[in-house]
Amino acid sequence: MFRTTLLCFLLASCSSVVADPAENLPAAPYLSAVAVDLKKVAAEAHLAEPVEVSEPIRANPISSSPWLICLRSAKSEESKRLAYSAFFTTKYVSSRYSVIVDHCDEQVFHPLASPGSAAAQVKGRTTPANRAAGH
């Protein structure tokens, strides 16, 4: 009986040590700050102009990067079906074709503004509410 009770206390104490991974989450990137990186990703992926992007969203928990931004070409309805994912920590990390767990097909897209333009500075702002919600 004593061993069982001791084992239960030890297991309970171990489970409280696990920290919430969201506590160490860097802030979502501002679109205006990463617009140059997004333009490079679009060029490397051969996305036809005009290019559309989503707001930063929380990447799948198994990803090594906490944030992703979806990109796609808006040239035709067909090109809108193929999305690309750009991954970020505090800076650009990598990119690849989007997969189901990226949830790019669920995102709202808007035109990728040129870096430094007034539109990039206004549209590129991610609100604290969006960040808290993981969008």
PDB file of C-alpha atoms in Angstrom:
ATOM      1  CA  MET A   1       0.000   0.000   0.000  1.00  0.00           C
ATOM      2  CA  PHE A   2       2.812   2.396   0.928  1.00  0.00           C
ATOM      3  CA  ARG A   3       4.646   1.687  -2.337  1.00  0.00           C
ATOM      4  CA  THR A   4       1.510   2.341  -4.381  1.00  0.00           C
ATOM      5  CA  THR A   5       0.906   5.661  -2.605  1.00  0.00           C
ATOM      6  CA  LEU A   6       4.535   6.681  -3.050  1.00  0.00           C
ATOM      7  CA  LEU A   7       4.432   5.776  -6.730  1.00  0.00           C
ATOM      8  CA  CYS A   8       1.278   7.885  -7.218  1.00  0.00           C
ATOM      9  CA  PHE A   9       2.916  10.923  -5.569  1.00  0.00           C
ATOM     10  CA  LEU A  10       6.055  10.540  -7.678  1.00  0.00           C
ATOM     11  CA  LEU A  11       4.071  10.292 -10.893  1.00  0.00           C
ATOM     12  CA  ALA A  12       1.929  13.280  -9.942  1.00  0.00           C
ATOM     13  CA  SER A  13       4.997  15.404  -9.179  1.00  0.00           C
ATOM     14  CA  CYS A  14       6.565  14.523 -12.534  1.00  0.00           C
ATOM     15  CA  SER A  15       3.480  15.544 -14.465  1.00  0.00           C
ATOM     16  CA  SER A  16       3.536  19.067 -13.004  1.00  0.00           C
ATOM     17  CA  VAL A  17       7.068  19.680 -14.324  1.00  0.00           C
ATOM     18  CA  VAL A  18       5.987  19.840 -17.986  1.00  0.00           C
ATOM     19  CA  ALA A  19       5.837  23.482 -19.094  1.00  0.00           C
ATOM     20  CA  ASP A  20       3.323  24.901 -21.528  1.00  0.00           C
ATOM     21  CA  PRO A  21       5.174  25.232 -24.870  1.00  0.00           C
ATOM     22  CA  ALA A  22       3.185  28.395 -25.694  1.00  0.00           C
ATOM     23  CA  GLU A  23       4.980  30.230 -22.877  1.00  0.00           C
ATOM     24  CA  ASN A  24       8.222  30.346 -24.898  1.00  0.00           C
ATOM     25  CA  LEU A  25       6.516  31.240 -28.156  1.00  0.00           C
ATOM     26  CA  PRO A  26       8.121  34.196 -29.973  1.00  0.00           C
ATOM     27  CA  ALA A  27       5.823  36.916 -31.233  1.00  0.00           C
ATOM     28  CA  ALA A  28       4.238  36.374 -34.630  1.00  0.00           C
ATOM     29  CA  PRO A  29       6.132  38.122 -37.424  1.00  0.00           C
ATOM     30  CA  TYR A  30       4.725  41.357 -38.836  1.00  0.00           C
ATOM     31  CA  LEU A  31       3.992  40.990 -42.538  1.00  0.00           C
ATOM     32  CA  SER A  32       5.626  44.352 -43.185  1.00  0.00           C
ATOM     33  CA  ALA A  33       8.814  43.133 -41.508  1.00  0.00           C
ATOM     34  CA  VAL A  34       9.016  39.880 -43.490  1.00  0.00           C
ATOM     35  CA  ALA A  35       7.694  41.133 -46.842  1.00  0.00           C
ATOM     36  CA  VAL A  36      11.174  40.894 -48.417  1.00  0.00           C
ATOM     37  CA  ASP A  37      11.472  37.265 -47.273  1.00  0.00           C
ATOM     38  CA  LEU A  38       7.994  36.498 -48.600  1.00  0.00           C
ATOM     39  CA  LYS A  39       8.879  38.004 -51.995  1.00  0.00           C
ATOM     40  CA  LYS A  40      11.984  35.769 -52.115  1.00  0.00           C
ATOM     41  CA  VAL A  41       9.923  32.702 -51.193  1.00  0.00           C
ATOM     42  CA  ALA A  42       7.397  33.541 -53.921  1.00  0.00           C
ATOM     43  CA  ALA A  43      10.196  33.946 -56.474  1.00  0.00           C
ATOM     44  CA  GLU A  44      11.913  30.681 -55.461  1.00  0.00           C
ATOM     45  CA  ALA A  45       8.572  28.841 -55.608  1.00  0.00           C
ATOM     46  CA  HIS A  46       7.887  30.378 -59.047  1.00  0.00           C
ATOM     47  CA  LEU A  47       4.536  31.802 -57.899  1.00  0.00           C
ATOM     48  CA  ALA A  48       3.063  33.969 -60.648  1.00  0.00           C
ATOM     49  CA  GLU A  49       2.143  37.564 -59.822  1.00  0.00           C
ATOM     50  CA  PRO A  50       0.018  38.729 -58.133  1.00  0.00           C
ATOM     51  CA  VAL A  51       0.986  36.897 -54.938  1.00  0.00           C
ATOM     52  CA  GLU A  52      -1.380  36.635 -51.987  1.00  0.00           C
ATOM     53  CA  VAL A  53      -0.505  35.882 -48.362  1.00  0.00           C
ATOM     54  CA  SER A  54      -2.317  34.968 -45.173  1.00  0.00           C
ATOM     55  CA  GLU A  55      -1.758  36.477 -41.770  1.00  0.00           C
ATOM     56  CA  PRO A  56       0.790  34.579 -39.630  1.00  0.00           C
ATOM     57  CA  ILE A  57      -0.741  31.466 -38.085  1.00  0.00           C
ATOM     58  CA  ARG A  58       0.513  29.058 -35.451  1.00  0.00           C
ATOM     59  CA  ALA A  59       2.363  26.182 -37.095  1.00  0.00           C
ATOM     60  CA  ASN A  60       1.666  22.578 -36.210  1.00  0.00           C
ATOM     61  CA  PRO A  61       3.109  21.825 -32.738  1.00  0.00           C
ATOM     62  CA  ILE A  62       5.516  19.246 -34.186  1.00  0.00           C
ATOM     63  CA  SER A  63       7.058  21.904 -36.433  1.00  0.00           C
ATOM     64  CA  SER A  64      10.445  23.296 -35.452  1.00  0.00           C
ATOM     65  CA  SER A  65       9.163  26.783 -36.328  1.00  0.00           C
ATOM     66  CA  PRO A  66       6.243  28.245 -34.373  1.00  0.00           C
ATOM     67  CA  TRP A  67       4.753  30.470 -37.113  1.00  0.00           C
ATOM     68  CA  LEU A  68       3.875  30.091 -40.759  1.00  0.00           C
ATOM     69  CA  ILE A  69       2.544  32.361 -43.464  1.00  0.00           C
ATOM     70  CA  CYS A  70       0.718  30.878 -46.433  1.00  0.00           C
ATOM     71  CA  LEU A  71       1.435  32.175 -49.948  1.00  0.00           C
ATOM     72  CA  ARG A  72      -0.226  31.510 -53.275  1.00  0.00           C
ATOM     73  CA  SER A  73      -0.527  32.941 -56.744  1.00  0.00           C
ATOM     74  CA  ALA A  74      -3.752  34.806 -57.485  1.00  0.00           C
ATOM     75  CA  LYS A  75      -3.250  34.648 -61.240  1.00  0.00           C
ATOM     76  CA  SER A  76      -6.056  32.110 -61.757  1.00  0.00           C
ATOM     77  CA  GLU A  77      -8.527  30.029 -59.799  1.00  0.00           C
ATOM     78  CA  GLU A  78      -6.354  26.998 -60.502  1.00  0.00           C
ATOM     79  CA  SER A  79      -3.213  28.676 -59.115  1.00  0.00           C
ATOM     80  CA  LYS A  80      -5.112  29.610 -55.937  1.00  0.00           C
ATOM     81  CA  ARG A  81      -5.425  25.906 -55.113  1.00  0.00           C
ATOM     82  CA  LEU A  82      -1.671  25.458 -54.676  1.00  0.00           C
ATOM     83  CA  ALA A  83      -0.322  27.107 -51.531  1.00  0.00           C
ATOM     84  CA  TYR A  84       3.196  27.449 -50.197  1.00  0.00           C
ATOM     85  CA  SER A  85       4.135  27.711 -46.499  1.00  0.00           C
ATOM     86  CA  ALA A  86       6.891  29.982 -45.187  1.00  0.00           C
ATOM     87  CA  PHE A  87       8.050  29.209 -41.651  1.00  0.00           C
ATOM     88  CA  PHE A  88       9.304  31.744 -39.110  1.00  0.00           C
ATOM     89  CA  THR A  89      10.741  31.939 -35.607  1.00  0.00           C
ATOM     90  CA  THR A  90      12.036  35.439 -34.937  1.00  0.00           C
ATOM     91  CA  LYS A  91      13.201  35.366 -38.593  1.00  0.00           C
ATOM     92  CA  TYR A  92      12.568  33.418 -41.813  1.00  0.00           C
ATOM     93  CA  VAL A  93      13.528  29.739 -41.487  1.00  0.00           C
ATOM     94  CA  SER A  94      12.312  27.719 -44.480  1.00  0.00           C
ATOM     95  CA  SER A  95       9.488  27.119 -46.937  1.00  0.00           C
ATOM     96  CA  ARG A  96       7.792  24.258 -48.752  1.00  0.00           C
ATOM     97  CA  TYR A  97       4.547  23.305 -50.461  1.00  0.00           C
ATOM     98  CA  SER A  98       1.707  23.446 -47.959  1.00  0.00           C
ATOM     99  CA  VAL A  99       0.288  20.253 -46.529  1.00  0.00           C
ATOM    100  CA  ILE A 100      -3.029  19.580 -44.809  1.00  0.00           C
ATOM    101  CA  VAL A 101      -1.713  20.251 -41.282  1.00  0.00           C
ATOM    102  CA  ASP A 102      -0.679  23.782 -42.332  1.00  0.00           C
ATOM    103  CA  HIS A 103      -4.374  24.724 -42.782  1.00  0.00           C
ATOM    104  CA  CYS A 104      -3.597  27.119 -45.632  1.00  0.00           C
ATOM    105  CA  ASP A 105      -6.825  26.137 -47.380  1.00  0.00           C
ATOM    106  CA  GLU A 106      -8.752  27.649 -44.432  1.00  0.00           C
ATOM    107  CA  GLN A 107      -7.002  31.030 -44.487  1.00  0.00           C
ATOM    108  CA  VAL A 108      -8.115  34.402 -45.785  1.00  0.00           C
ATOM    109  CA  PHE A 109      -5.614  35.749 -48.309  1.00  0.00           C
ATOM    110  CA  HIS A 110      -4.808  39.314 -49.323  1.00  0.00           C
ATOM    111  CA  PRO A 111      -2.301  40.797 -51.779  1.00  0.00           C
ATOM    112  CA  LEU A 112       1.344  40.795 -50.774  1.00  0.00           C
ATOM    113  CA  ALA A 113       2.261  44.475 -50.688  1.00  0.00           C
ATOM    114  CA  SER A 114       5.694  45.703 -51.724  1.00  0.00           C
ATOM    115  CA  PRO A 115       8.120  46.082 -48.800  1.00  0.00           C
ATOM    116  CA  GLY A 116       8.103  49.596 -47.375  1.00  0.00           C
ATOM    117  CA  SER A 117       4.821  50.617 -49.024  1.00  0.00           C
ATOM    118  CA  ALA A 118       2.039  52.207 -47.006  1.00  0.00           C
ATOM    119  CA  ALA A 119      -0.174  49.198 -47.782  1.00  0.00           C
ATOM    120  CA  ALA A 120       2.444  46.825 -46.352  1.00  0.00           C
ATOM    121  CA  GLN A 121       2.640  48.839 -43.170  1.00  0.00           C
ATOM    122  CA  VAL A 122      -1.139  48.888 -42.696  1.00  0.00           C
ATOM    123  CA  LYS A 123      -2.068  45.406 -43.979  1.00  0.00           C
ATOM    124  CA  GLY A 124       1.017  43.827 -42.438  1.00  0.00           C
ATOM    125  CA  ARG A 125      -0.018  44.541 -38.887  1.00  0.00           C
ATOM    126  CA  THR A 126      -1.091  41.523 -36.944  1.00  0.00           C
ATOM    127  CA  THR A 127      -3.291  42.525 -34.051  1.00  0.00           C
ATOM    128  CA  PRO A 128      -2.683  41.205 -30.532  1.00  0.00           C
ATOM    129  CA  ALA A 129      -6.077  39.488 -30.756  1.00  0.00           C
ATOM    130  CA  ASN A 130      -4.966  37.610 -33.881  1.00  0.00           C
ATOM    131  CA  ARG A 131      -1.740  36.584 -32.188  1.00  0.00           C
ATOM    132  CA  ALA A 132      -3.528  35.349 -29.085  1.00  0.00           C
ATOM    133  CA  ALA A 133      -5.897  33.336 -31.242  1.00  0.00           C
ATOM    134  CA  GLY A 134      -2.966  31.864 -33.189  1.00  0.00           C
ATOM    135  CA  HIS A 135      -3.856  33.646 -36.440  1.00  0.00           C
TER     136      HIS A 135
END
